[in-house]
mmCIF file of C-alpha atoms in Angstrom:
data_model
loop_
_atom_site.group_PDB
_atom_site.id
_atom_site.type_symbol
_atom_site.label_atom_id
_atom_site.label_comp_id
_atom_site.label_asym_id
_atom_site.label_seq_id
_atom_site.Cartn_x
_atom_site.Cartn_y
_atom_site.Cartn_z
ATOM 1 C CA MET G 1445 131.807 90.750 80.009
ATOM 2 C CA SER G 1446 132.372 90.715 83.780
ATOM 3 C CA THR G 1447 132.632 93.720 86.100
ATOM 4 C CA ILE G 1448 136.326 92.965 86.537
ATOM 5 C CA ASP G 1449 136.906 92.955 82.768
ATOM 6 C CA ILE G 1450 135.195 96.303 82.438
ATOM 7 C CA ALA G 1451 137.187 97.811 85.291
ATOM 8 C CA LEU G 1452 140.524 96.508 84.007
ATOM 9 C CA GLY G 1453 139.656 97.483 80.454
ATOM 10 C CA ALA G 1454 139.429 101.079 81.629
ATOM 11 C CA VAL G 1455 143.090 100.993 82.659
ATOM 12 C CA VAL G 1456 145.042 102.131 79.641
ATOM 13 C CA ASN G 1457 148.190 103.333 81.391
ATOM 14 C CA PHE G 1458 150.722 100.643 82.379
ATOM 15 C CA PRO G 1459 152.127 102.500 85.438
ATOM 16 C CA VAL G 1460 148.584 102.933 86.723
ATOM 17 C CA LEU G 1461 148.007 99.199 86.260
ATOM 18 C CA VAL G 1462 151.114 98.478 88.331
ATOM 19 C CA VAL G 1463 149.782 100.703 91.101
ATOM 20 C CA LEU G 1464 146.420 98.983 90.975
ATOM 21 C CA LEU G 1465 147.957 95.529 91.207
ATOM 22 C CA ALA G 1466 150.014 96.690 94.155
ATOM 23 C CA PHE G 1467 146.783 97.536 95.950
ATOM 24 C CA ILE G 1468 145.502 93.960 95.804
ATOM 25 C CA PRO G 1469 147.872 92.489 98.427
ATOM 26 C CA LEU G 1470 147.104 95.490 100.600
ATOM 27 C CA TYR G 1471 143.371 94.796 100.349
ATOM 28 C CA LEU G 1472 144.026 91.156 101.253
ATOM 29 C CA ILE G 1473 145.814 92.288 104.380
ATOM 30 C CA LEU G 1474 143.194 94.850 105.319
ATOM 31 C CA LYS G 1475 140.177 92.743 104.417
ATOM 32 C CA THR G 1476 137.630 92.996 107.249
ATOM 33 C CA PRO G 1477 135.391 90.001 107.976
ATOM 34 C CA PRO G 1478 131.640 90.625 108.251
ATOM 35 C CA ILE G 1479 130.539 91.945 111.633
ATOM 36 C CA ARG G 1480 128.876 89.324 113.800
ATOM 37 C CA PRO G 1481 127.843 90.715 117.177
ATOM 38 C CA LYS G 1482 129.113 88.514 119.985
ATOM 39 C CA GLY G 1483 126.619 86.420 121.922
ATOM 40 C CA CYS G 1484 123.740 87.374 119.617
ATOM 41 C CA ARG G 1485 121.540 86.018 116.849
ATOM 42 C CA ARG G 1486 120.019 87.888 113.937
ATOM 43 C CA LEU G 1487 116.263 88.426 113.830
ATOM 44 C CA GLY G 1488 114.194 88.024 110.696
ATOM 45 C CA LEU G 1489 113.992 85.915 107.583
ATOM 46 C CA LEU G 1490 117.189 84.694 105.964
ATOM 47 C CA PRO G 1491 118.679 87.002 103.309
ATOM 48 C CA GLY G 1492 117.063 86.413 99.931
ATOM 49 C CA ARG G 1493 113.847 85.001 101.398
ATOM 50 C CA SER G 1494 110.529 86.838 101.633
ATOM 51 C CA ASN G 1495 106.856 86.070 102.070
ATOM 52 C CA LEU G 1496 106.280 88.679 99.349
ATOM 53 C CA ASP G 1497 108.134 86.769 96.629
ATOM 54 C CA ASP G 1498 104.814 86.257 94.826
ATOM 55 C CA GLU G 1499 103.345 89.711 95.467
ATOM 56 C CA PHE G 1500 102.718 90.292 91.740
ATOM 57 C CA ASP G 1501 100.646 87.110 91.321
ATOM 58 C CA PRO G 1502 97.290 88.125 89.759
ATOM 59 C CA LYS G 1503 95.426 85.995 92.328
ATOM 60 C CA TYR G 1504 95.874 88.747 94.910
ATOM 61 C CA SER G 1505 93.723 91.090 92.840
ATOM 62 C CA GLU G 1506 90.615 89.137 93.830
ATOM 63 C CA GLY G 1507 89.092 88.800 97.275
ATOM 64 C CA LEU G 1508 88.045 85.551 98.924
ATOM 65 C CA PRO G 1509 85.120 84.758 101.256
ATOM 66 C CA ASN G 1510 86.237 84.958 104.870
ATOM 67 C CA ASP G 1511 84.469 81.726 105.870
ATOM 68 C CA GLN G 1512 86.441 79.321 103.714
ATOM 69 C CA LYS G 1513 89.842 77.673 103.881
ATOM 70 C CA ASP G 1514 92.709 78.328 101.480
ATOM 71 C CA GLN G 1515 94.786 75.151 101.231
ATOM 72 C CA GLY G 1516 93.920 74.352 104.834
ATOM 73 C CA ARG G 1517 94.642 77.862 106.108
ATOM 74 C CA PRO G 1518 92.278 80.782 106.848
ATOM 75 C CA SER G 1519 91.509 82.636 103.625
ATOM 76 C CA TRP G 1520 91.878 85.973 105.459
ATOM 77 C CA ARG G 1521 95.315 85.941 107.091
ATOM 78 C CA VAL G 1522 98.587 87.746 107.699
ATOM 79 C CA LYS G 1523 100.795 87.396 104.630
ATOM 80 C CA ALA G 1524 103.900 89.281 105.799
ATOM 81 C CA LEU G 1525 105.265 91.162 108.814
ATOM 82 C CA PHE G 1526 107.773 94.017 108.764
ATOM 83 C CA THR G 1527 109.475 96.114 111.381
ATOM 84 C CA TYR G 1528 111.398 99.281 110.485
ATOM 85 C CA PRO G 1529 113.946 99.818 113.273
ATOM 86 C CA LEU G 1530 115.469 102.896 111.622
ATOM 87 C CA LYS G 1531 112.767 105.197 110.314
ATOM 88 C CA SER G 1532 112.690 105.579 106.496
ATOM 89 C CA CYS G 1533 115.460 102.999 106.052
ATOM 90 C CA GLY G 1534 115.323 99.315 105.091
ATOM 91 C CA ALA G 1535 112.879 96.836 106.624
ATOM 92 C CA VAL G 1536 113.435 93.702 108.670
ATOM 93 C CA GLU G 1537 110.990 91.039 107.519
ATOM 94 C CA LEU G 1538 109.797 88.684 110.247
ATOM 95 C CA GLN G 1539 107.976 85.385 110.509
ATOM 96 C CA LEU G 1540 106.705 86.321 113.963
ATOM 97 C CA SER G 1541 106.966 89.392 116.132
ATOM 98 C CA ASN G 1542 106.408 90.547 119.660
ATOM 99 C CA VAL G 1543 104.059 93.498 119.906
ATOM 100 C CA VAL G 1544 104.925 96.069 122.574
ATOM 101 C CA PRO G 1545 103.102 99.281 123.590
ATOM 102 C CA THR G 1546 104.677 101.290 120.726
ATOM 103 C CA GLY G 1547 103.829 98.678 118.027
ATOM 104 C CA LEU G 1548 105.874 95.827 116.569
ATOM 105 C CA GLU G 1549 108.996 95.321 118.634
ATOM 106 C CA PHE G 1550 111.903 97.513 117.459
ATOM 107 C CA ASP G 1551 109.698 99.399 114.989
ATOM 108 C CA ARG G 1552 110.731 103.044 114.422
ATOM 109 C CA GLN G 1553 112.888 103.115 117.560
ATOM 110 C CA PHE G 1554 115.694 104.990 115.762
ATOM 111 C CA VAL G 1555 115.669 108.017 113.470
ATOM 112 C CA PHE G 1556 118.161 110.292 111.735
ATOM 113 C CA ALA G 1557 117.872 113.996 112.468
ATOM 114 C CA GLU G 1558 119.393 117.186 111.062
ATOM 115 C CA TYR G 1559 120.185 120.280 113.095
ATOM 116 C CA SER G 1560 118.406 123.267 111.607
ATOM 117 C CA LYS G 1561 116.771 126.433 112.899
ATOM 118 C CA GLY G 1562 118.157 125.891 116.364
ATOM 119 C CA GLU G 1563 116.788 122.372 116.935
ATOM 120 C CA TRP G 1564 117.069 118.756 115.827
ATOM 121 C CA ASN G 1565 114.490 117.772 113.204
ATOM 122 C CA ILE G 1566 113.857 114.186 112.074
ATOM 123 C CA ARG G 1567 114.595 113.434 108.437
ATOM 124 C CA THR G 1568 112.796 110.864 106.299
ATOM 125 C CA LEU G 1569 112.354 109.892 102.666
ATOM 126 C CA ARG G 1570 109.849 112.734 102.431
ATOM 127 C CA ASN G 1571 112.618 115.292 102.754
ATOM 128 C CA ALA G 1572 114.391 116.494 99.632
ATOM 129 C CA GLY G 1573 117.891 115.096 99.352
ATOM 130 C CA PHE G 1574 117.290 112.177 101.708
ATOM 131 C CA ASN G 1575 116.559 109.489 99.099
ATOM 132 C CA ARG G 1576 119.721 107.694 100.194
ATOM 133 C CA LEU G 1577 117.999 106.639 103.416
ATOM 134 C CA ALA G 1578 116.279 103.914 101.370
ATOM 135 C CA LEU G 1579 119.622 102.157 100.833
ATOM 136 C CA ILE G 1580 120.563 102.126 104.523
ATOM 137 C CA HIS G 1581 119.815 98.657 105.879
ATOM 138 C CA PRO G 1582 119.437 97.886 109.592
ATOM 139 C CA GLU G 1583 119.745 94.445 111.166
ATOM 140 C CA ILE G 1584 118.555 93.532 114.652
ATOM 141 C CA TRP G 1585 120.723 91.174 116.727
ATOM 142 C CA VAL G 1586 119.452 90.015 120.125
ATOM 143 C CA PRO G 1587 121.245 88.116 122.917
ATOM 144 C CA ASP G 1588 121.310 84.349 122.409
ATOM 145 C CA PRO G 1589 122.263 82.302 125.496
ATOM 146 C CA SER G 1590 122.833 79.267 123.239
ATOM 147 C CA ALA G 1591 125.591 81.072 121.293
ATOM 148 C CA SER G 1592 129.079 79.692 121.917
ATOM 149 C CA ASP G 1593 130.445 83.173 122.705
ATOM 150 C CA TYR G 1594 127.525 84.290 124.911
ATOM 151 C CA ASP G 1595 128.568 86.097 128.092
ATOM 152 C CA THR G 1596 126.406 88.262 130.338
ATOM 153 C CA ASN G 1597 129.283 90.740 130.605
ATOM 154 C CA LEU G 1598 129.399 91.416 126.853
ATOM 155 C CA PRO G 1599 128.369 94.991 125.958
ATOM 156 C CA GLU G 1600 126.127 93.492 123.235
ATOM 157 C CA VAL G 1601 124.270 91.523 125.923
ATOM 158 C CA LYS G 1602 124.146 94.354 128.446
ATOM 159 C CA SER G 1603 122.419 96.568 125.856
ATOM 160 C CA ASP G 1604 119.886 93.782 125.107
ATOM 161 C CA GLY G 1605 121.300 93.471 121.609
ATOM 162 C CA VAL G 1606 122.641 95.688 118.864
ATOM 163 C CA MET G 1607 121.557 97.125 115.551
ATOM 164 C CA LEU G 1608 123.912 96.787 112.596
ATOM 165 C CA ILE G 1609 123.613 99.620 110.097
ATOM 166 C CA SER G 1610 125.002 99.180 106.580
ATOM 167 C CA TYR G 1611 125.102 101.544 103.597
ATOM 168 C CA PRO G 1612 126.789 101.632 100.161
ATOM 169 C CA ARG G 1613 130.495 102.364 99.983
ATOM 170 C CA LEU G 1614 131.231 105.514 98.000
ATOM 171 C CA THR G 1615 134.114 105.387 95.539
ATOM 172 C CA PRO G 1616 136.158 108.283 94.128
ATOM 173 C CA THR G 1617 135.431 109.247 90.546
ATOM 174 C CA GLY G 1618 137.790 108.415 87.708
ATOM 175 C CA TRP G 1619 140.872 106.198 87.958
ATOM 176 C CA LYS G 1620 141.272 106.945 91.670
ATOM 177 C CA GLY G 1621 138.184 104.871 92.340
ATOM 178 C CA LEU G 1622 139.325 101.858 90.310
ATOM 179 C CA PRO G 1623 141.189 100.094 93.149
ATOM 180 C CA THR G 1624 138.076 100.148 95.315
ATOM 181 C CA LYS G 1625 135.841 99.072 92.444
ATOM 182 C CA ILE G 1626 138.152 96.178 91.597
ATOM 183 C CA GLY G 1627 138.386 95.246 95.259
ATOM 184 C CA MET G 1628 134.593 95.138 95.538
ATOM 185 C CA ALA G 1629 134.304 93.118 92.321
ATOM 186 C CA LEU G 1630 136.823 90.608 93.673
ATOM 187 C CA LYS G 1631 135.059 90.671 97.065
ATOM 188 C CA ILE G 1632 138.338 91.734 98.621
ATOM 189 C CA CYS G 1633 136.623 94.695 100.223
ATOM 190 C CA ALA G 1634 132.956 95.022 101.111
ATOM 191 C CA SER G 1635 130.612 96.995 98.877
ATOM 192 C CA ARG G 1636 128.916 98.349 102.000
ATOM 193 C CA HIS G 1637 130.152 99.975 105.186
ATOM 194 C CA THR G 1638 128.747 98.550 108.437
ATOM 195 C CA PHE G 1639 128.789 99.742 112.028
ATOM 196 C CA GLN G 1640 126.780 98.855 115.128
ATOM 197 C CA VAL G 1641 124.904 100.696 117.848
ATOM 198 C CA PRO G 1642 123.377 99.366 121.075
ATOM 199 C CA LEU G 1643 119.680 98.493 120.884
ATOM 200 C CA HIS G 1644 119.102 100.231 124.221
ATOM 201 C CA ALA G 1645 121.006 103.040 125.873
ATOM 202 C CA PRO G 1646 122.666 101.713 129.065
ATOM 203 C CA GLN G 1647 121.484 103.389 132.270
ATOM 204 C CA ASP G 1648 124.946 104.800 132.875
ATOM 205 C CA SER G 1649 125.381 105.745 129.210
ATOM 206 C CA SER G 1650 126.951 108.844 127.761
ATOM 207 C CA PHE G 1651 124.081 109.209 125.275
ATOM 208 C CA PRO G 1652 122.323 112.383 126.432
ATOM 209 C CA LEU G 1653 118.582 112.918 126.309
ATOM 210 C CA VAL G 1654 117.899 115.666 123.780
ATOM 211 C CA PRO G 1655 114.625 117.043 122.346
ATOM 212 C CA VAL G 1656 113.961 116.112 118.723
ATOM 213 C CA ARG G 1657 111.123 117.490 116.618
ATOM 214 C CA ILE G 1658 108.811 114.971 114.951
ATOM 215 C CA TRP G 1659 105.800 116.692 113.435
ATOM 216 C CA LYS G 1660 104.363 118.780 116.285
ATOM 217 C CA ASP G 1661 105.994 116.819 119.107
ATOM 218 C CA ASN G 1662 109.384 117.306 120.764
ATOM 219 C CA PRO G 1663 110.070 114.113 122.733
ATOM 220 C CA LEU G 1664 113.334 113.543 124.551
ATOM 221 C CA ALA G 1665 115.473 110.855 122.899
ATOM 222 C CA HIS G 1666 118.993 109.477 123.327
ATOM 223 C CA ASP G 1667 121.532 111.118 121.004
ATOM 224 C CA PHE G 1668 123.703 108.362 119.461
ATOM 225 C CA GLY G 1669 125.513 110.782 117.155
ATOM 226 C CA CYS G 1670 128.944 110.015 118.611
ATOM 227 C CA LEU G 1671 128.677 106.524 117.070
ATOM 228 C CA LEU G 1672 128.219 107.704 113.473
ATOM 229 C CA PRO G 1673 131.337 107.064 111.337
ATOM 230 C CA ALA G 1674 132.672 109.705 108.979
ATOM 231 C CA SER G 1675 131.805 107.504 105.999
ATOM 232 C CA LEU G 1676 128.111 107.632 106.981
ATOM 233 C CA HIS G 1677 128.199 111.434 107.076
ATOM 234 C CA ALA G 1678 129.860 111.406 103.640
ATOM 235 C CA TYR G 1679 127.295 108.952 102.248
ATOM 236 C CA MET G 1680 124.468 111.203 103.428
ATOM 237 C CA GLY G 1681 126.211 114.293 102.061
ATOM 238 C CA PHE G 1682 127.081 115.910 105.406
ATOM 239 C CA ASP G 1683 130.335 117.324 106.745
ATOM 240 C CA PRO G 1684 131.373 115.302 109.824
ATOM 241 C CA LYS G 1685 133.441 118.233 111.092
ATOM 242 C CA THR G 1686 130.343 120.284 111.758
ATOM 243 C CA SER G 1687 128.174 117.174 112.397
ATOM 244 C CA PRO G 1688 124.710 118.539 111.592
ATOM 245 C CA LEU G 1689 123.478 114.925 111.291
ATOM 246 C CA THR G 1690 122.791 112.613 114.225
ATOM 247 C CA LEU G 1691 121.015 109.403 115.192
ATOM 248 C CA PHE G 1692 118.356 109.320 117.899
ATOM 249 C CA ARG G 1693 117.070 106.341 119.872
ATOM 250 C CA THR G 1694 113.674 106.688 121.526
ATOM 251 C CA SER G 1695 113.539 106.770 125.323
ATOM 252 C CA ALA G 1696 110.867 104.553 126.884
ATOM 253 C CA PRO G 1697 109.773 107.148 129.493
ATOM 254 C CA HIS G 1698 109.396 109.757 126.737
ATOM 255 C CA THR G 1699 107.331 108.030 124.055
ATOM 256 C CA ARG G 1700 104.524 110.039 122.461
ATOM 257 C CA GLN G 1701 100.988 109.468 123.717
ATOM 258 C CA ILE G 1702 98.354 109.211 120.987
ATOM 259 C CA PHE G 1703 94.858 110.656 121.137
ATOM 260 C CA ARG G 1704 93.170 111.885 117.941
ATOM 261 C CA ASN G 1705 91.344 108.816 116.533
ATOM 262 C CA ALA G 1706 92.810 106.364 119.044
ATOM 263 C CA PRO G 1707 90.724 104.699 121.787
ATOM 264 C CA ARG G 1708 91.128 106.198 125.244
ATOM 265 C CA LYS G 1709 92.683 104.961 128.476
ATOM 266 C CA GLU G 1710 89.268 104.561 130.068
ATOM 267 C CA ASP G 1711 88.396 102.054 127.344
ATOM 268 C CA LEU G 1712 91.704 100.168 127.090
ATOM 269 C CA GLY G 1713 93.237 100.575 130.530
ATOM 270 C CA PHE G 1714 96.208 102.395 128.968
ATOM 271 C CA GLN G 1715 96.739 105.336 126.646
ATOM 272 C CA PRO G 1716 98.205 104.260 123.270
ATOM 273 C CA ASN G 1717 101.661 105.591 122.488
ATOM 274 C CA THR G 1718 104.320 105.343 119.818
ATOM 275 C CA ALA G 1719 108.040 105.934 119.298
ATOM 276 C CA PHE G 1720 109.055 107.548 115.975
ATOM 277 C CA ALA G 1721 106.136 106.241 113.901
ATOM 278 C CA ASP G 1722 104.226 109.105 112.322
ATOM 279 C CA ALA G 1723 101.008 108.667 114.241
ATOM 280 C CA TYR G 1724 99.811 105.237 115.444
ATOM 281 C CA PRO G 1725 101.537 102.034 116.632
ATOM 282 C CA ILE G 1726 100.793 99.713 113.685
ATOM 283 C CA HIS G 1727 100.094 100.157 109.975
ATOM 284 C CA LEU G 1728 98.069 97.498 108.119
ATOM 285 C CA LEU G 1729 97.774 97.140 104.346
ATOM 286 C CA SER G 1730 95.755 94.709 102.237
ATOM 287 C CA ILE G 1731 97.566 93.234 99.248
ATOM 288 C CA SER G 1732 94.394 93.306 97.116
ATOM 289 C CA SER G 1733 94.008 97.043 97.760
ATOM 290 C CA HIS G 1734 97.590 97.589 96.745
ATOM 291 C CA ARG G 1735 97.138 95.521 93.576
ATOM 292 C CA ASP G 1736 94.262 97.835 92.569
ATOM 293 C CA VAL G 1737 96.507 100.884 92.954
ATOM 294 C CA ALA G 1738 99.434 99.200 91.206
ATOM 295 C CA ALA G 1739 97.300 98.268 88.195
ATOM 296 C CA ARG G 1740 96.191 101.877 87.754
ATOM 297 C CA CYS G 1741 99.705 103.313 87.665
ATOM 298 C CA ALA G 1742 101.366 100.447 85.771
ATOM 299 C CA TYR G 1743 101.819 102.825 82.818
ATOM 300 C CA ALA G 1744 104.530 104.601 84.848
ATOM 301 C CA ILE G 1745 105.769 101.864 87.211
ATOM 302 C CA PRO G 1746 105.093 98.385 85.754
ATOM 303 C CA ARG G 1747 105.949 96.568 89.003
ATOM 304 C CA LEU G 1748 104.937 98.783 91.899
ATOM 305 C CA SER G 1749 105.958 96.891 95.026
ATOM 306 C CA ILE G 1750 103.813 96.945 98.148
ATOM 307 C CA ARG G 1751 107.047 97.555 100.055
ATOM 308 C CA ARG G 1752 106.895 101.216 99.019
ATOM 309 C CA PHE G 1753 104.046 101.745 101.501
ATOM 310 C CA ARG G 1754 106.075 100.537 104.491
ATOM 311 C CA ALA G 1755 103.282 98.671 106.304
ATOM 312 C CA ASN G 1756 103.894 96.530 109.398
ATOM 313 C CA ILE G 1757 101.184 93.975 108.644
ATOM 314 C CA ILE G 1758 100.289 92.918 105.107
ATOM 315 C CA ILE G 1759 97.167 90.790 104.847
ATOM 316 C CA GLN G 1760 95.626 88.698 102.089
ATOM 317 C CA GLY G 1761 92.057 87.564 101.493
ATOM 318 C CA PRO G 1762 89.715 90.561 101.697
ATOM 319 C CA ALA G 1763 88.577 92.276 98.502
ATOM 320 C CA ALA G 1764 90.204 95.576 97.579
ATOM 321 C CA PHE G 1765 89.463 98.371 100.071
ATOM 322 C CA ALA G 1766 87.208 96.233 102.279
ATOM 323 C CA GLU G 1767 89.283 97.489 105.212
ATOM 324 C CA ASP G 1768 88.143 101.097 104.673
ATOM 325 C CA HIS G 1769 85.191 100.502 107.015
ATOM 326 C CA TRP G 1770 86.722 98.218 109.637
ATOM 327 C CA LYS G 1771 86.471 99.468 113.228
ATOM 328 C CA ARG G 1772 87.563 96.443 115.251
ATOM 329 C CA LEU G 1773 89.234 93.246 114.112
ATOM 330 C CA SER G 1774 90.953 90.198 115.510
ATOM 331 C CA ILE G 1775 94.378 89.059 114.337
ATOM 332 C CA GLY G 1776 95.474 85.711 115.697
ATOM 333 C CA GLY G 1777 92.805 86.022 118.398
ATOM 334 C CA THR G 1778 93.921 89.463 119.670
ATOM 335 C CA GLU G 1779 91.435 92.324 119.477
ATOM 336 C CA ILE G 1780 92.736 95.364 117.609
ATOM 337 C CA HIS G 1781 91.120 98.747 116.938
ATOM 338 C CA ALA G 1782 91.253 100.154 113.418
ATOM 339 C CA SER G 1783 91.502 103.762 114.536
ATOM 340 C CA CYS G 1784 91.528 105.503 111.182
ATOM 341 C CA ARG G 1785 92.555 105.233 107.549
ATOM 342 C CA THR G 1786 96.182 105.841 106.600
ATOM 343 C CA VAL G 1787 96.451 109.231 104.915
ATOM 344 C CA ARG G 1788 99.218 108.979 102.346
ATOM 345 C CA CYS G 1789 102.039 111.397 101.567
ATOM 346 C CA ARG G 1790 104.486 111.253 98.648
ATOM 347 C CA LEU G 1791 106.928 108.941 100.425
ATOM 348 C CA PRO G 1792 105.821 105.866 98.369
ATOM 349 C CA ASN G 1793 107.128 107.664 95.268
ATOM 350 C CA VAL G 1794 110.599 106.541 96.415
ATOM 351 C CA ASP G 1795 111.652 103.100 95.203
ATOM 352 C CA PRO G 1796 113.042 101.221 98.251
ATOM 353 C CA GLU G 1797 115.344 99.153 96.023
ATOM 354 C CA SER G 1798 117.069 102.009 94.189
ATOM 355 C CA GLY G 1799 116.265 105.108 96.239
ATOM 356 C CA ASP G 1800 114.986 106.822 93.079
ATOM 357 C CA ARG G 1801 112.038 109.166 93.509
ATOM 358 C CA HIS G 1802 109.350 109.098 90.808
ATOM 359 C CA LYS G 1803 108.138 112.609 90.042
ATOM 360 C CA ALA G 1804 104.436 111.674 90.149
ATOM 361 C CA GLU G 1805 103.534 108.086 90.978
ATOM 362 C CA PRO G 1806 101.895 106.480 92.861
ATOM 363 C CA ASP G 1807 100.842 109.736 94.566
ATOM 364 C CA ARG G 1808 99.030 111.073 91.469
ATOM 365 C CA THR G 1809 97.063 107.866 90.914
ATOM 366 C CA LEU G 1810 96.063 107.620 94.571
ATOM 367 C CA LYS G 1811 94.821 111.198 94.665
ATOM 368 C CA ALA G 1812 92.793 110.603 91.524
ATOM 369 C CA TYR G 1813 90.431 108.160 93.243
ATOM 370 C CA ARG G 1814 91.322 107.586 96.915
ATOM 371 C CA ARG G 1815 90.566 110.967 98.506
ATOM 372 C CA ILE G 1816 87.750 109.337 100.446
ATOM 373 C CA ASP G 1817 87.983 110.600 104.039
ATOM 374 C CA ASP G 1818 85.997 113.687 105.074
ATOM 375 C CA GLY G 1819 88.675 114.465 107.658
ATOM 376 C CA ASP G 1820 91.230 115.182 104.914
ATOM 377 C CA ARG G 1821 89.912 115.588 101.378
ATOM 378 C CA THR G 1822 93.296 116.892 100.184
ATOM 379 C CA ASN G 1823 95.142 113.600 100.493
ATOM 380 C CA ALA G 1824 94.497 110.001 99.493
ATOM 381 C CA CYS G 1825 94.038 107.022 101.823
ATOM 382 C CA LEU G 1826 95.436 103.509 101.616
ATOM 383 C CA GLY G 1827 95.618 101.114 104.572
ATOM 384 C CA MET G 1828 94.576 101.377 108.204
ATOM 385 C CA GLN G 1829 96.160 102.619 111.423
ATOM 386 C CA LEU G 1830 95.828 100.104 114.260
ATOM 387 C CA VAL G 1831 95.823 100.281 118.056
ATOM 388 C CA PRO G 1832 95.802 96.903 119.839
ATOM 389 C CA ALA G 1833 93.438 96.420 122.780
ATOM 390 C CA GLN G 1834 96.295 94.941 124.802
ATOM 391 C CA GLU G 1835 99.861 96.147 125.247
ATOM 392 C CA ALA G 1836 101.798 92.915 124.668
ATOM 393 C CA PHE G 1837 101.148 89.858 122.478
ATOM 394 C CA MET G 1838 102.562 87.935 119.511
ATOM 395 C CA LEU G 1839 101.854 88.166 115.786
ATOM 396 C CA HIS G 1840 102.638 85.377 113.302
ATOM 397 C CA VAL G 1841 102.572 85.128 109.527
ATOM 398 C CA GLY G 1842 99.464 83.059 108.808
ATOM 399 C CA ASP G 1843 97.414 84.434 111.722
ATOM 400 C CA GLU G 1844 93.714 84.573 110.919
ATOM 401 C CA VAL G 1845 92.153 87.999 110.350
ATOM 402 C CA ARG G 1846 88.529 88.428 111.456
ATOM 403 C CA VAL G 1847 86.386 91.568 111.357
ATOM 404 C CA LEU G 1848 84.517 92.211 114.623
ATOM 405 C CA GLU G 1849 82.907 95.577 113.845
ATOM 406 C CA THR G 1850 82.514 97.919 110.894
ATOM 407 C CA GLY G 1851 81.530 101.573 110.751
ATOM 408 C CA GLY G 1852 82.448 105.033 109.543
ATOM 409 C CA HIS G 1853 85.788 106.844 109.806
ATOM 410 C CA ARG G 1854 86.716 110.497 109.926
ATOM 411 C CA TYR G 1855 90.417 111.288 110.109
ATOM 412 C CA ILE G 1856 91.574 113.816 112.743
ATOM 413 C CA LYS G 1857 94.627 115.794 111.699
ATOM 414 C CA MET G 1858 97.751 115.997 113.843
ATOM 415 C CA LEU G 1859 97.524 118.383 116.764
ATOM 416 C CA ALA G 1860 100.080 120.518 118.509
ATOM 417 C CA PRO G 1861 100.441 120.071 122.292
ATOM 418 C CA GLY G 1862 97.396 121.685 123.882
ATOM 419 C CA GLU G 1863 95.613 122.132 120.562
ATOM 420 C CA LYS G 1864 91.940 121.144 120.697
ATOM 421 C CA VAL G 1865 89.463 119.996 118.081
ATOM 422 C CA GLU G 1866 85.902 118.812 118.412
ATOM 423 C CA GLY G 1867 85.717 115.241 119.725
ATOM 424 C CA VAL G 1868 89.231 115.161 121.138
#
């Protein structure tokens, strides 16, 4: 039985049916075509395609020697690349990516924040009641001079591109919601709302610089809250009249410098920094390590996707947890420092496909056997935090991964401004 049959079968009152049918021509008139930013092209893999389509293949549970070829390619290589333009929301999967000082280009440049206790505080999937962030999907569109409608005077071009933000359309309960449900089933109206924001705040913009708290930092960022539609506030469960929810875009002069386990300016020639990532520019995860974790909590989540861990670079080839002791590596010929292990929180308990939060897994399984770092014996570790030895380069799916140096790690916890610990 189709969705339409079910919806129509619920209509038992003839006058109501007449009203519903009257809505259909109205929807046809009001039907809005998909947004396509002028003069731009969309970044990332085509919808429905992913380099992780085979992530549950048992072959990824076993490591391979790093000195052999795998069907003519390096056995240790980049399997998938992801950037997360809007923190805690959907990913953009890439075949190649520029790397900029803050990490993969566009990564964690935007964040939602809630006004509480006299200041703006970022909100992520960690926060209670914010599961719906998982179903918000960003798209990155960049200027394309080959586009037929390209014009240097377009606002989309002047802002160096735009980000489209989509989220599920809410429908009223009961019979009042039937017109919308039927319209979505007939594809007369979209099942998701979509709006766009500029990728960069214009120099003469009306987007003020406002402090926003992220962990123990308070960087200045551009407040894009005036662009949020009422339907987004409603989807997130906020009242647009009081507007306690906003959207921030990082400001290049006010990114957050990183110290802790990161290499220093005297070694690199620059001090590493990041936008709205939690701690370091790039997060790497090995698919074999993830398969080990997934197998141990399969009793609760039979198909635990690696996407839950929100890594930028997913690699294949090394045996499970080989990366725990990497200090320096080369990816595609670029030297990269493995600054520390990734200390995990409960965020991976949220399913990125449904937004549902599991009450225990995979956090419980990880803590049962992956509390391995003397710097934080309370929490588990999975993956590595990376700092490139150069500020700008390119990453490609298929790039060879080589280990240049191994050694010990000891995680340094996040510090407040001016706070000192030994070795920092």
